[in-house]
Short mmCIF file of C-alpha atoms in Angstrom, two decimals:
data_model
loop_
_atom_site.label_atom_id
_atom_site.label_comp_id
_atom_site.label_asym_id
_atom_site.label_seq_id
_atom_site.Cartn_x
_atom_site.Cartn_y
_atom_site.Cartn_z
CA ASN U 1 35.54 -34.56 48.89
CA ALA U 2 38.42 -32.05 48.48
CA GLY U 3 41.22 -34.60 47.84
CA VAL U 4 44.60 -33.05 48.71
CA THR U 5 44.66 -29.42 49.83
CA GLN U 6 47.68 -27.19 50.38
CA THR U 7 48.13 -23.80 52.00
CA PRO U 8 49.28 -21.23 51.18
CA LYS U 9 49.05 -21.06 47.38
CA PHE U 10 51.76 -18.39 47.11
CA GLN U 11 54.45 -17.15 49.50
CA VAL U 12 57.38 -14.75 49.32
CA LEU U 13 60.05 -15.03 52.00
CA LYS U 14 63.26 -13.20 52.72
CA THR U 15 66.46 -15.21 53.15
CA GLY U 16 66.64 -16.58 56.69
CA GLN U 17 62.91 -16.47 57.40
CA SER U 18 61.03 -19.61 58.35
CA MET U 19 57.67 -20.95 57.32
CA THR U 20 55.52 -24.07 57.33
CA LEU U 21 53.64 -25.41 54.33
CA GLN U 22 50.47 -27.24 55.25
CA CYS U 23 48.96 -30.27 53.50
CA ALA U 24 45.83 -32.26 54.27
CA GLN U 25 44.08 -35.17 52.55
CA ASP U 26 40.59 -36.55 53.06
CA MET U 27 41.00 -39.85 51.20
CA ASN U 28 42.06 -41.87 54.28
CA HIS U 29 45.44 -42.51 52.67
CA ASN U 30 48.28 -43.95 54.69
CA SER U 31 51.19 -42.40 52.80
CA MET U 32 51.97 -38.75 52.14
CA TYR U 33 54.78 -37.01 50.27
CA TRP U 34 56.41 -33.64 49.70
CA TYR U 35 58.01 -32.81 46.34
CA ARG U 36 59.62 -29.78 44.84
CA GLN U 37 59.36 -28.97 41.14
CA ASP U 38 62.01 -26.92 39.41
CA PRO U 39 62.09 -26.08 35.68
CA GLY U 40 63.46 -28.96 33.58
CA MET U 41 63.98 -31.20 36.62
CA GLY U 42 60.65 -32.88 37.10
CA LEU U 43 59.58 -33.63 40.66
CA ARG U 44 62.08 -34.45 43.35
CA LEU U 45 61.03 -36.14 46.58
CA ILE U 46 61.91 -34.14 49.71
CA TYR U 47 60.37 -36.26 52.48
CA TYR U 48 57.66 -38.83 52.75
CA SER U 49 55.60 -40.50 55.42
CA ALA U 50 54.73 -44.14 54.74
CA SER U 51 52.20 -44.18 57.57
CA GLU U 52 51.10 -42.12 60.53
CA GLY U 53 53.99 -41.76 62.96
CA THR U 54 56.80 -42.36 60.44
CA THR U 55 58.78 -40.01 58.22
CA ASP U 56 61.76 -40.65 55.97
CA LYS U 57 64.09 -38.59 53.83
CA GLY U 58 63.74 -38.52 50.09
CA GLU U 59 66.14 -37.35 47.42
CA VAL U 60 66.58 -33.70 48.54
CA PRO U 61 65.86 -33.35 52.30
CA ASN U 62 68.51 -30.79 53.26
CA GLY U 63 67.05 -27.54 54.63
CA TYR U 64 63.63 -29.06 55.34
CA ASN U 65 61.82 -30.77 58.19
CA VAL U 66 58.46 -32.51 58.21
CA SER U 67 55.78 -33.47 60.69
CA ARG U 68 53.06 -36.07 60.19
CA LEU U 69 50.58 -34.47 62.55
CA ASN U 70 47.94 -37.19 62.14
CA LYS U 71 46.71 -39.42 59.34
CA ARG U 72 45.28 -36.46 57.42
CA GLU U 73 48.00 -33.84 57.76
CA PHE U 74 51.64 -33.63 56.72
CA SER U 75 53.53 -30.34 57.05
CA LEU U 76 56.82 -29.17 55.56
CA ARG U 77 58.95 -26.63 57.42
CA LEU U 78 61.72 -24.41 56.13
CA GLU U 79 63.69 -23.29 59.18
CA SER U 80 65.94 -20.74 57.45
CA ALA U 81 64.87 -20.13 53.86
CA ALA U 82 67.50 -19.77 51.12
CA PRO U 83 67.09 -18.55 47.50
CA SER U 84 67.86 -22.13 46.35
CA GLN U 85 64.56 -23.14 47.93
CA THR U 86 62.59 -21.01 45.46
CA SER U 87 60.38 -23.62 43.83
CA VAL U 88 56.89 -25.01 43.51
CA TYR U 89 56.09 -27.45 46.31
CA PHE U 90 53.60 -30.26 45.88
CA CYS U 91 52.08 -32.52 48.47
CA ALA U 92 50.73 -35.91 47.45
CA SER U 93 49.10 -38.91 49.10
CA SER U 94 48.58 -42.57 48.29
CA SER U 95 46.99 -45.55 49.97
CA GLY U 96 50.40 -47.28 50.18
CA THR U 97 53.97 -46.46 49.17
CA GLY U 98 54.73 -47.05 45.49
CA GLY U 99 51.10 -46.78 44.46
CA GLU U 100 49.28 -44.13 42.47
CA GLN U 101 49.60 -40.72 44.09
CA TYR U 102 47.14 -37.86 44.21
CA PHE U 103 48.50 -34.35 44.18
CA GLY U 104 47.55 -31.03 45.71
CA PRO U 105 47.51 -27.79 43.67
CA GLY U 106 50.96 -26.69 44.84
CA THR U 107 52.55 -23.80 46.74
CA ARG U 108 54.66 -21.33 44.79
CA LEU U 109 57.47 -20.14 47.05
CA THR U 110 59.91 -17.37 46.24
CA VAL U 111 62.87 -16.65 48.52
CA THR U 112 64.57 -13.30 47.94
CA GLY C 1 69.84 -44.53 41.49
CA GLU C 2 66.71 -45.04 39.49
CA ASP C 3 66.16 -42.76 36.52
CA VAL C 4 63.25 -41.96 34.23
CA GLU C 5 63.93 -40.14 30.97
CA GLN C 6 61.62 -38.35 28.60
CA SER C 7 62.06 -36.01 25.68
CA LEU C 8 61.37 -32.41 26.65
CA PHE C 9 59.06 -31.16 23.94
CA LEU C 10 56.55 -32.38 21.35
CA SER C 11 54.50 -30.29 18.93
CA VAL C 12 51.57 -31.70 16.95
CA ARG C 13 48.65 -30.36 14.96
CA GLU C 14 45.11 -30.61 16.28
CA GLY C 15 43.51 -33.89 15.16
CA ASP C 16 46.83 -35.72 14.80
CA SER C 17 48.03 -38.46 17.16
CA SER C 18 50.67 -37.64 19.78
CA VAL C 19 53.16 -40.17 21.06
CA ILE C 20 55.14 -39.40 24.20
CA ASN C 21 57.99 -41.75 25.05
CA CYS C 22 59.68 -42.67 28.31
CA THR C 23 62.47 -44.99 29.42
CA TYR C 24 62.87 -46.24 32.97
CA THR C 25 65.44 -48.27 34.84
CA ASP C 26 63.81 -50.23 37.68
CA SER C 27 62.90 -53.62 36.24
CA SER C 28 61.02 -54.47 39.43
CA SER C 29 58.48 -51.66 38.94
CA THR C 30 55.03 -53.17 39.31
CA TYR C 31 53.13 -50.18 37.97
CA LEU C 32 54.06 -47.37 35.59
CA TYR C 33 52.12 -44.15 35.48
CA TRP C 34 51.31 -41.20 33.26
CA TYR C 35 50.42 -37.86 34.83
CA LYS C 36 49.27 -34.62 33.19
CA GLN C 37 50.06 -31.14 34.49
CA GLU C 38 48.22 -28.13 33.15
CA PRO C 39 49.69 -24.63 33.67
CA GLY C 40 49.58 -23.53 37.29
CA ALA C 41 48.06 -26.79 38.50
CA GLY C 42 49.11 -29.95 40.27
CA LEU C 43 49.66 -33.33 38.63
CA GLN C 44 46.61 -35.29 37.58
CA LEU C 45 46.79 -39.07 37.21
CA LEU C 46 45.92 -39.92 33.60
CA THR C 47 46.42 -43.65 33.42
CA TYR C 48 48.67 -46.46 34.56
CA ILE C 49 49.72 -49.90 33.39
CA PHE C 50 50.58 -53.01 35.36
CA SER C 51 54.00 -54.41 34.51
CA ASN C 52 52.63 -57.73 33.21
CA MET C 53 50.61 -55.95 30.52
CA ASP C 54 51.82 -54.89 27.07
CA MET C 55 49.06 -52.44 26.29
CA LYS C 56 46.23 -50.60 27.94
CA GLN C 57 43.61 -48.52 26.16
CA ASP C 58 41.42 -45.92 27.82
CA GLN C 59 39.29 -43.88 25.39
CA ARG C 60 41.74 -41.70 23.43
CA LEU C 61 44.75 -42.88 25.45
CA THR C 62 46.84 -45.95 24.63
CA VAL C 63 49.75 -47.00 26.82
CA LEU C 64 52.34 -49.38 25.40
CA LEU C 65 54.91 -51.12 27.60
CA ASN C 66 58.02 -52.88 26.34
CA LYS C 67 59.39 -54.41 29.51
CA LYS C 68 62.45 -55.91 27.81
CA ASP C 69 63.62 -52.46 26.66
CA LYS C 70 62.12 -50.66 29.69
CA HIS C 71 60.23 -48.37 27.33
CA LEU C 72 56.82 -46.86 27.97
CA SER C 73 54.78 -44.74 25.60
CA LEU C 74 51.57 -42.76 25.75
CA ARG C 75 49.58 -42.27 22.56
CA ILE C 76 46.85 -39.64 22.47
CA ALA C 77 44.51 -40.08 19.51
CA ASP C 78 42.79 -37.09 17.87
CA THR C 79 44.83 -34.62 19.93
CA GLN C 80 42.93 -31.49 20.98
CA THR C 81 44.15 -28.05 22.09
CA GLY C 82 42.97 -28.97 25.59
CA ASP C 83 45.61 -31.72 25.63
CA SER C 84 48.36 -29.08 25.69
CA ALA C 85 50.16 -29.70 28.98
CA ILE C 86 53.23 -31.32 30.48
CA TYR C 87 53.10 -35.11 30.66
CA PHE C 88 55.11 -37.00 33.27
CA CYS C 89 56.04 -40.64 33.23
CA ALA C 90 56.65 -42.26 36.65
CA GLU C 91 57.87 -45.62 37.84
CA SER C 92 57.51 -47.20 41.25
CA SER C 93 61.08 -47.65 42.48
CA HIS C 94 62.85 -48.57 45.70
CA LEU C 95 64.12 -45.94 48.10
CA PRO C 96 67.22 -46.54 50.29
CA THR C 97 64.83 -47.37 53.16
CA GLY C 98 63.50 -50.30 51.13
CA ARG C 99 60.12 -48.68 50.70
CA ARG C 100 58.79 -47.78 47.28
CA ALA C 101 58.03 -44.34 45.94
CA LEU C 102 57.37 -42.89 42.52
CA THR C 103 60.29 -41.57 40.48
CA PHE C 104 59.21 -39.03 37.90
CA GLY C 105 60.71 -38.08 34.57
CA SER C 106 61.40 -34.43 33.77
CA GLY C 107 58.18 -34.15 31.78
CA THR C 108 57.33 -33.72 28.09
CA ARG C 109 55.69 -30.46 27.13
CA LEU C 110 53.01 -31.17 24.50
CA GLN C 111 52.03 -28.22 22.34
CA VAL C 112 48.97 -28.67 20.14
CA GLN C 113 48.74 -26.27 17.19
CA PRO C 114 45.23 -25.39 15.93
#
């Protein structure tokens, strides 16, 4: 039982490049989330998916897109990376929205 | 919008008790959470408290909730060097869509001195 897994663990991009961060959970959770963590700012919600087939914007969605591929998988795409998107990205899942969330190990992204 | 506030840093000696404080704004939060983040790792759920409770104890952890003042605290008894980490408070708050999600504080870095 792996919980929440994320790939890759580390990534360096040049400004303007694109990439997709992958997330998968094996807990049969309905809801999944993407956060970014910046020093001194806690976690900020980028996008979430309350259930398979739905996605909604969070606090900081600009520059990102998401896909809820199936119940297990929720991906985050950066179409044209900017240095302001340098951050640590966490995926999380929960059985329902507002409930306790379980986090992946994070992806450390640097945009130069 | 909803806001969760925590002090940024706490330093204690090994064996002492640590108390980490948090204030939140959404009075309709049904659950409040404490998470722990060790260096280079994701967030790990430590404990949570239901909003109709005043206190919850779980081994060395005690959570106190003052709903009137919207104040939450986490007490760690007999603090060990392995407790050094960042601790996040989170409340379940409403998003503009009407759904709920967790709103996290900025985290309190706990440093335990041997």
